[in-house]
PDB file of C-alpha atoms in Angstrom:
ATOM      1  CA  UNK A   1       0.000   0.000   0.000  1.00  0.00           C
ATOM      2  CA  UNK A   2       1.426   3.377   0.984  1.00  0.00           C
ATOM      3  CA  UNK A   3       2.643   5.459   3.888  1.00  0.00           C
ATOM      4  CA  UNK A   4      -0.653   7.311   4.358  1.00  0.00           C
ATOM      5  CA  UNK A   5      -2.863   4.331   3.482  1.00  0.00           C
ATOM      6  CA  UNK A   6      -1.004   2.047   5.876  1.00  0.00           C
ATOM      7  CA  UNK A   7      -1.110   4.721   8.584  1.00  0.00           C
ATOM      8  CA  UNK A   8      -4.878   5.135   8.291  1.00  0.00           C
ATOM      9  CA  UNK A   9      -5.323   1.358   8.280  1.00  0.00           C
ATOM     10  CA  UNK A  10      -3.195   0.982  11.432  1.00  0.00           C
ATOM     11  CA  UNK A  11      -5.269   3.660  13.191  1.00  0.00           C
ATOM     12  CA  UNK A  12      -8.485   1.793  12.417  1.00  0.00           C
ATOM     13  CA  UNK A  13      -6.947  -1.515  13.544  1.00  0.00           C
ATOM     14  CA  UNK A  14      -6.333  -0.036  17.002  1.00  0.00           C
ATOM     15  CA  UNK A  15     -10.113  -0.010  17.439  1.00  0.00           C
ATOM     16  CA  UNK A  16     -10.379  -3.823  17.112  1.00  0.00           C
ATOM     17  CA  UNK A  17     -11.949  -5.491  20.142  1.00  0.00           C
ATOM     18  CA  UNK A  18     -10.345  -8.903  19.551  1.00  0.00           C
ATOM     19  CA  UNK A  19      -6.950  -9.784  18.126  1.00  0.00           C
ATOM     20  CA  UNK A  20      -6.843 -11.180  14.609  1.00  0.00           C
ATOM     21  CA  UNK A  21      -5.861 -14.862  14.204  1.00  0.00           C
ATOM     22  CA  UNK A  22      -2.103 -15.378  14.547  1.00  0.00           C
ATOM     23  CA  UNK A  23      -1.343 -18.894  13.302  1.00  0.00           C
ATOM     24  CA  UNK A  24      -1.301 -19.668   9.594  1.00  0.00           C
ATOM     25  CA  UNK A  25      -3.964 -22.368   9.997  1.00  0.00           C
ATOM     26  CA  UNK A  26      -6.339 -20.060  11.871  1.00  0.00           C
ATOM     27  CA  UNK A  27      -5.773 -17.285   9.341  1.00  0.00           C
ATOM     28  CA  UNK A  28      -6.455 -19.678   6.456  1.00  0.00           C
ATOM     29  CA  UNK A  29      -9.614 -21.017   8.112  1.00  0.00           C
ATOM     30  CA  UNK A  30     -10.840 -17.441   8.646  1.00  0.00           C
ATOM     31  CA  UNK A  31     -10.257 -16.538   4.990  1.00  0.00           C
ATOM     32  CA  UNK A  32     -11.964 -19.721   3.784  1.00  0.00           C
ATOM     33  CA  UNK A  33     -14.950 -18.885   5.989  1.00  0.00           C
ATOM     34  CA  UNK A  34     -15.061 -15.317   4.634  1.00  0.00           C
ATOM     35  CA  UNK A  35     -14.629 -16.175   0.945  1.00  0.00           C
ATOM     36  CA  UNK A  36     -16.690 -19.392   1.139  1.00  0.00           C
ATOM     37  CA  UNK A  37     -14.191 -21.569  -0.776  1.00  0.00           C
ATOM     38  CA  UNK A  38     -10.619 -22.766  -0.722  1.00  0.00           C
ATOM     39  CA  UNK A  39     -10.372 -22.061  -4.447  1.00  0.00           C
ATOM     40  CA  UNK A  40     -11.094 -18.335  -3.950  1.00  0.00           C
ATOM     41  CA  UNK A  41      -8.543 -18.102  -1.127  1.00  0.00           C
ATOM     42  CA  UNK A  42      -5.933 -19.924  -3.237  1.00  0.00           C
ATOM     43  CA  UNK A  43      -6.499 -17.532  -6.135  1.00  0.00           C
ATOM     44  CA  UNK A  44      -6.290 -14.470  -3.860  1.00  0.00           C
ATOM     45  CA  UNK A  45      -3.062 -15.644  -2.160  1.00  0.00           C
ATOM     46  CA  UNK A  46      -1.555 -16.964  -5.413  1.00  0.00           C
ATOM     47  CA  UNK A  47      -1.041 -20.520  -4.129  1.00  0.00           C
ATOM     48  CA  UNK A  48      -2.621 -23.849  -5.054  1.00  0.00           C
ATOM     49  CA  UNK A  49      -5.969 -24.950  -3.681  1.00  0.00           C
ATOM     50  CA  UNK A  50      -4.294 -28.026  -2.185  1.00  0.00           C
ATOM     51  CA  UNK A  51      -1.880 -25.769  -0.248  1.00  0.00           C
ATOM     52  CA  UNK A  52      -4.822 -23.896   1.264  1.00  0.00           C
ATOM     53  CA  UNK A  53      -6.454 -27.198   2.228  1.00  0.00           C
ATOM     54  CA  UNK A  54      -3.241 -28.322   3.955  1.00  0.00           C
ATOM     55  CA  UNK A  55      -3.090 -25.112   6.010  1.00  0.00           C
ATOM     56  CA  UNK A  56      -6.760 -25.494   6.966  1.00  0.00           C
ATOM     57  CA  UNK A  57      -6.068 -29.042   8.246  1.00  0.00           C
ATOM     58  CA  UNK A  58      -2.861 -27.866  10.016  1.00  0.00           C
ATOM     59  CA  UNK A  59      -0.725 -30.178   7.879  1.00  0.00           C
ATOM     60  CA  UNK A  60       1.475 -27.175   7.089  1.00  0.00           C
ATOM     61  CA  UNK A  61       2.200 -24.782   9.932  1.00  0.00           C
ATOM     62  CA  UNK A  62       4.921 -22.377   8.759  1.00  0.00           C
ATOM     63  CA  UNK A  63       4.284 -20.374   5.570  1.00  0.00           C
ATOM     64  CA  UNK A  64       7.012 -18.791   3.460  1.00  0.00           C
ATOM     65  CA  UNK A  65       7.702 -15.188   4.441  1.00  0.00           C
ATOM     66  CA  UNK A  66       6.008 -13.695   1.358  1.00  0.00           C
ATOM     67  CA  UNK A  67       2.934 -15.897   1.840  1.00  0.00           C
ATOM     68  CA  UNK A  68       2.831 -15.101   5.565  1.00  0.00           C
ATOM     69  CA  UNK A  69       2.827 -11.366   4.792  1.00  0.00           C
ATOM     70  CA  UNK A  70       0.041 -11.710   2.186  1.00  0.00           C
ATOM     71  CA  UNK A  71      -1.959 -13.908   4.541  1.00  0.00           C
ATOM     72  CA  UNK A  72      -1.692 -11.471   7.452  1.00  0.00           C
ATOM     73  CA  UNK A  73      -2.539  -8.481   5.235  1.00  0.00           C
ATOM     74  CA  UNK A  74      -5.659 -10.158   3.798  1.00  0.00           C
ATOM     75  CA  UNK A  75      -6.893 -11.278   7.232  1.00  0.00           C
ATOM     76  CA  UNK A  76      -6.440  -7.814   8.749  1.00  0.00           C
ATOM     77  CA  UNK A  77      -8.153  -6.238   5.757  1.00  0.00           C
ATOM     78  CA  UNK A  78     -11.288  -8.301   6.467  1.00  0.00           C
ATOM     79  CA  UNK A  79     -11.114  -8.564  10.283  1.00  0.00           C
ATOM     80  CA  UNK A  80     -14.044  -7.074  12.246  1.00  0.00           C
ATOM     81  CA  UNK A  81     -15.679  -5.066   9.452  1.00  0.00           C
ATOM     82  CA  UNK A  82     -18.420  -3.643  11.705  1.00  0.00           C
ATOM     83  CA  UNK A  83     -15.918  -2.385  14.309  1.00  0.00           C
ATOM     84  CA  UNK A  84     -13.848  -0.904  11.472  1.00  0.00           C
ATOM     85  CA  UNK A  85     -16.904   0.871  10.016  1.00  0.00           C
ATOM     86  CA  UNK A  86     -17.956   2.236  13.433  1.00  0.00           C
ATOM     87  CA  UNK A  87     -14.453   3.584  14.126  1.00  0.00           C
ATOM     88  CA  UNK A  88     -14.345   5.343  10.745  1.00  0.00           C
ATOM     89  CA  UNK A  89     -17.859   6.738  11.197  1.00  0.00           C
ATOM     90  CA  UNK A  90     -17.059   8.066  14.670  1.00  0.00           C
ATOM     91  CA  UNK A  91     -13.847   9.721  13.454  1.00  0.00           C
ATOM     92  CA  UNK A  92     -15.678  11.240  10.485  1.00  0.00           C
ATOM     93  CA  UNK A  93     -18.642  12.551  12.485  1.00  0.00           C
ATOM     94  CA  UNK A  94     -17.509  13.529  15.988  1.00  0.00           C
ATOM     95  CA  UNK A  95     -14.063  12.305  16.992  1.00  0.00           C
ATOM     96  CA  UNK A  96     -11.721  13.503  14.283  1.00  0.00           C
ATOM     97  CA  UNK A  97      -8.267  12.050  13.779  1.00  0.00           C
ATOM     98  CA  UNK A  98      -4.868  12.830  15.293  1.00  0.00           C
ATOM     99  CA  UNK A  99      -1.848  13.050  13.014  1.00  0.00           C
ATOM    100  CA  UNK A 100       1.643  12.685  14.467  1.00  0.00           C
ATOM    101  CA  UNK A 101       4.324  13.463  11.921  1.00  0.00           C
ATOM    102  CA  UNK A 102       7.916  14.500  11.544  1.00  0.00           C
ATOM    103  CA  UNK A 103       8.408  16.017   8.112  1.00  0.00           C
ATOM    104  CA  UNK A 104       9.727  18.976   6.201  1.00  0.00           C
ATOM    105  CA  UNK A 105       7.035  21.644   6.097  1.00  0.00           C
ATOM    106  CA  UNK A 106       6.900  25.075   4.607  1.00  0.00           C
ATOM    107  CA  UNK A 107       4.341  27.287   2.970  1.00  0.00           C
ATOM    108  CA  UNK A 108       3.752  29.789   0.236  1.00  0.00           C
ATOM    109  CA  UNK A 109       2.982  33.233   1.664  1.00  0.00           C
ATOM    110  CA  UNK A 110       3.380  36.905   0.769  1.00  0.00           C
ATOM    111  CA  UNK A 111       6.855  38.436   0.551  1.00  0.00           C
ATOM    112  CA  UNK A 112       8.390  39.317   3.898  1.00  0.00           C
ATOM    113  CA  UNK A 113       7.290  36.235   5.837  1.00  0.00           C
ATOM    114  CA  UNK A 114       9.522  33.343   6.895  1.00  0.00           C
ATOM    115  CA  UNK A 115       8.226  30.630   4.624  1.00  0.00           C
ATOM    116  CA  UNK A 116      11.389  28.528   4.458  1.00  0.00           C
ATOM    117  CA  UNK A 117      10.862  24.772   4.710  1.00  0.00           C
ATOM    118  CA  UNK A 118      12.101  23.119   7.883  1.00  0.00           C
ATOM    119  CA  UNK A 119      11.746  19.823   9.717  1.00  0.00           C
ATOM    120  CA  UNK A 120       8.856  19.996  12.179  1.00  0.00           C
ATOM    121  CA  UNK A 121       7.475  17.409  14.565  1.00  0.00           C
ATOM    122  CA  UNK A 122       3.733  17.955  14.907  1.00  0.00           C
ATOM    123  CA  UNK A 123       0.981  16.178  16.761  1.00  0.00           C
ATOM    124  CA  UNK A 124      -2.264  17.805  15.671  1.00  0.00           C
ATOM    125  CA  UNK A 125      -5.909  16.841  16.188  1.00  0.00           C
ATOM    126  CA  UNK A 126      -7.678  17.230  12.858  1.00  0.00           C
ATOM    127  CA  UNK A 127     -11.416  17.971  12.773  1.00  0.00           C
ATOM    128  CA  UNK A 128     -13.912  15.284  11.697  1.00  0.00           C
ATOM    129  CA  UNK A 129     -14.385  16.670   8.187  1.00  0.00           C
ATOM    130  CA  UNK A 130     -10.718  15.958   7.383  1.00  0.00           C
ATOM    131  CA  UNK A 131     -10.972  12.469   8.856  1.00  0.00           C
ATOM    132  CA  UNK A 132     -13.993  11.888   6.615  1.00  0.00           C
ATOM    133  CA  UNK A 133     -12.128  13.204   3.563  1.00  0.00           C
ATOM    134  CA  UNK A 134      -9.097  11.009   4.286  1.00  0.00           C
ATOM    135  CA  UNK A 135     -11.173   7.838   4.772  1.00  0.00           C
ATOM    136  CA  UNK A 136     -13.394   8.570   1.751  1.00  0.00           C
ATOM    137  CA  UNK A 137     -10.375   9.189  -0.455  1.00  0.00           C
ATOM    138  CA  UNK A 138      -8.710   6.007   0.813  1.00  0.00           C
ATOM    139  CA  UNK A 139     -11.821   3.937   0.050  1.00  0.00           C
ATOM    140  CA  UNK A 140     -12.051   5.531  -3.399  1.00  0.00           C
ATOM    141  CA  UNK A 141      -8.517   4.328  -4.130  1.00  0.00           C
ATOM    142  CA  UNK A 142      -6.675   7.624  -3.787  1.00  0.00           C
ATOM    143  CA  UNK A 143      -2.925   7.622  -4.249  1.00  0.00           C
ATOM    144  CA  UNK A 144      -0.481   8.405  -1.473  1.00  0.00           C
ATOM    145  CA  UNK A 145       0.085  11.838  -3.038  1.00  0.00           C
ATOM    146  CA  UNK A 146      -3.642  12.672  -2.921  1.00  0.00           C
ATOM    147  CA  UNK A 147      -3.878  11.623   0.741  1.00  0.00           C
ATOM    148  CA  UNK A 148      -0.775  13.705   1.460  1.00  0.00           C
ATOM    149  CA  UNK A 149      -2.438  16.757  -0.135  1.00  0.00           C
ATOM    150  CA  UNK A 150      -5.540  16.339   2.040  1.00  0.00           C
ATOM    151  CA  UNK A 151      -3.339  16.079   5.148  1.00  0.00           C
ATOM    152  CA  UNK A 152      -1.360  19.178   4.075  1.00  0.00           C
ATOM    153  CA  UNK A 153      -4.579  21.125   3.618  1.00  0.00           C
ATOM    154  CA  UNK A 154      -5.754  20.017   7.071  1.00  0.00           C
ATOM    155  CA  UNK A 155      -2.444  21.045   8.661  1.00  0.00           C
ATOM    156  CA  UNK A 156      -2.658  24.397   6.881  1.00  0.00           C
ATOM    157  CA  UNK A 157      -6.085  25.113   8.354  1.00  0.00           C
ATOM    158  CA  UNK A 158      -5.596  23.690  11.848  1.00  0.00           C
ATOM    159  CA  UNK A 159      -1.904  24.281  12.631  1.00  0.00           C
ATOM    160  CA  UNK A 160      -0.701  27.171  10.487  1.00  0.00           C
ATOM    161  CA  UNK A 161      -3.915  29.225  10.295  1.00  0.00           C
ATOM    162  CA  UNK A 162      -5.378  28.162  13.663  1.00  0.00           C
ATOM    163  CA  UNK A 163      -8.856  27.783  12.123  1.00  0.00           C
ATOM    164  CA  UNK A 164      -8.796  31.246  10.549  1.00  0.00           C
ATOM    165  CA  UNK A 165      -7.370  33.186  13.526  1.00  0.00           C
ATOM    166  CA  UNK A 166      -3.970  33.874  11.938  1.00  0.00           C
ATOM    167  CA  UNK A 167      -1.982  33.683   8.682  1.00  0.00           C
ATOM    168  CA  UNK A 168      -5.023  34.417   6.557  1.00  0.00           C
ATOM    169  CA  UNK A 169      -2.906  35.123   3.486  1.00  0.00           C
ATOM    170  CA  UNK A 170      -1.269  31.687   3.554  1.00  0.00           C
ATOM    171  CA  UNK A 171      -1.664  30.103   0.132  1.00  0.00           C
ATOM    172  CA  UNK A 172      -0.241  26.595   0.211  1.00  0.00           C
ATOM    173  CA  UNK A 173       1.512  24.269   2.668  1.00  0.00           C
ATOM    174  CA  UNK A 174       4.350  22.037   1.451  1.00  0.00           C
ATOM    175  CA  UNK A 175       4.454  18.713   3.300  1.00  0.00           C
ATOM    176  CA  UNK A 176       7.492  16.696   2.088  1.00  0.00           C
ATOM    177  CA  UNK A 177      10.363  14.469   3.250  1.00  0.00           C
ATOM    178  CA  UNK A 178       8.181  12.550   5.697  1.00  0.00           C
ATOM    179  CA  UNK A 179      10.328  10.781   8.288  1.00  0.00           C
ATOM    180  CA  UNK A 180       7.523   9.634  10.586  1.00  0.00           C
ATOM    181  CA  UNK A 181       3.745   9.469  10.155  1.00  0.00           C
ATOM    182  CA  UNK A 182       1.170   7.984  12.475  1.00  0.00           C
ATOM    183  CA  UNK A 183      -2.576   8.421  12.796  1.00  0.00           C
ATOM    184  CA  UNK A 184      -4.765   7.809  15.836  1.00  0.00           C
ATOM    185  CA  UNK A 185      -8.545   7.920  16.220  1.00  0.00           C
TER     186      UNK A 185
END
């Protein structure tokens, strides 16, 4: 996926009420139950149907590293869909989302202001409308760059302009060289 997409996904996964299955057999059984057939799971994971059947029966216990990563990613993508939806809805309606980042930030402003880019470490609570925009864009298949632009716009409004109380002539915020990015609901 991407830096922003993975960050949003990790924030939603913190809302899970039960841990996802850990063993390869349990993960395979969960996917077979969700997709209703071993053939569909085999096609999704790019392995043979017989391999899936062996994992389901615990005849194979340790997957290859690439298969283990795909398996874990697919399970977490489908794990607790109602809890996931509630967490996103709450963030988009009342809770908002917190962004913790260390990145190079600067802005375009009128002549005479100090608009030089510099590394900043920010932890900012973004309002619900930006959480909704981020989650909607992610579900619509937005690229990492598009998600980054939404986050930059949110930081411009909330951090740099303080919701319209200062820096009214600020035009654009540059949000580059991201060293750390984490979201929390």
